[in-house]
Amino acid sequence: MSAPVAGARAIAGDIAAGRTSAVDVCRAALDRIARVNPSLNAFNLVTAERALVRAADIDRRRAANAPLGPLAGVPLAVKDNLCVRGMRTTASSRILDTFVPPYDATVIAKLEQAGAVIVGKTNCDEFAMGSSNENSAYGPVRNPWAADRTPGGSSGGSAAAVAAACVPLALGSDTGGSIRQPAAFCGVTGLKPTYGRVSRYGLLAFASSLDQIGPITRNVEDAALALQVLAGPDPMDSTAAQEAVPDFTKALDGHARGVRIGVPRAFVSDGVDGSVLASFDAALDALRAAGATLVDIDLPHAKYAIPVYYLVCTAEASSNLARYDGVKYGYRSPDASKGLKAMYSRTRDEGFGAEVKRRIMLGTYVLSAGYYDAFYLKAQQVRTLLRQDYDRAFESVDVVVMPTSPTPPFRLGEKTDDPLQMYLADIFTVSVNLVGLPGISVPCGIVEQPRPGGVDRLPIGMQFVGRMFDEATILRVADAFERTTEWSRQEPC
Ligand code: GLN
């Protein structure tokens, strides 16, 4: 499955210098998708014609010496919960099967302005709810490293598309790990920016106090480059922060000297697969070698992150998804003639999948009178304690490091019968969203596991978590780590 694919920066550089054309790059990406997607199922939609027109436009601009954006000609895959004008956008849900947005998400407008060329929309868990991509109405995505394993979720299609060398850059969204965990499972890099760093306008909302959009790439430098384009305030999203946007690429100086990295030992040792711990410990040595100082820290409330997250996100989801009622857009039950109430309930019953229904019901329950104080309010209080844990940690360290997932990529079907087991797999990612901090997952190891007739090589990831709006430091440390190890250059075979 391996194909030599350059990163986004290299591709944009080659196009700008005339060493290749945007149309040739676009054709190569489309060929690759045509070859691997029938088995991967990473794309819900491939927009070949539109992509080739846009690529030709980039080549024309170059020929005319018109200014080119920093991502000019870079093939881009977009998670299917982000609106692109005129392009079917489904959130991998039957209820939006026919939805065509009349506007662009702000991130789409920014990336296209920078010259990126959208080649398609990627498969994901329905409304981004899941950790394995198995909750998609269009079937699961397969992991490019091992076809019977999950690519992670919910941005499984985006991560698989980057790992399988279809595109050097994909967009994901991360509410509780959906960029970082699939990036870890597919052996690529995934960045969840600080809450508010990137506008959410045009993202189909799951849990609005947690959702963030970010890039999935083949290396840290491309993540920095993409964030540079994505970041900044937006009049269309009042939560998009006014915070100044630094030069992220400039922060990558190749080492981690002077950086204090906190290791939450007690939190990390519990219930973590031995192969993940071994990779993690080896990675800590590499960080020391790159100049970082390691410091033991404590996040005493992190163990409550799963229940807190699954109360908060379901509460917000039940409210956000109330809009899918068969009236305004998307699917309407053909059996809708028996009155308004029947139309609502038939449409939602037929349109939503099992996990989405489970969350709507859970969320409605935790918000209902009589239970609100016991569940939702309590969860928000523990969320504050979690924030205080991180605040305290960041008094003595600049970055916190953890595995991204407690296990290597698991098998398709392995956790589908037991939602709780699936939720527990999110233990290391969700606290980061609950507090709003930036986090980046990078490859940090490969574990070999026997399978009938051979051996699976499975990627392991770890994440760096930074202070609010300090993506620059986690990018710097992740880049230094990438340079001292080989993990980001491994390819699925
Ligand atoms: N796996 C988590 C969930 O199921 C996170 C999903 C996400 O980040 N969108 O909610």
PDB file of C-alpha atoms in Angstrom, residues 97 316 334 382 389 451 493:
ATOM      1  CA  ASP A  97     -28.013  11.851   3.088  1.00  0.00           C
ATOM      2  CA  GLU A 316     -25.009  19.219  24.233  1.00  0.00           C
ATOM      3  CA  PRO A 334     -41.864   8.962   3.471  1.00  0.00           C
ATOM      4  CA  VAL A 382     -15.832  18.194  38.097  1.00  0.00           C
ATOM      5  CA  ASP A 389      -5.483  20.107  37.812  1.00  0.00           C
ATOM      6  CA  ARG A 451      -2.540 -12.544  12.927  1.00  0.00           C
ATOM      7  CA  CYS A 493       2.627  -1.919   3.825  1.00  0.00           C
TER       8      CYS A 493
END
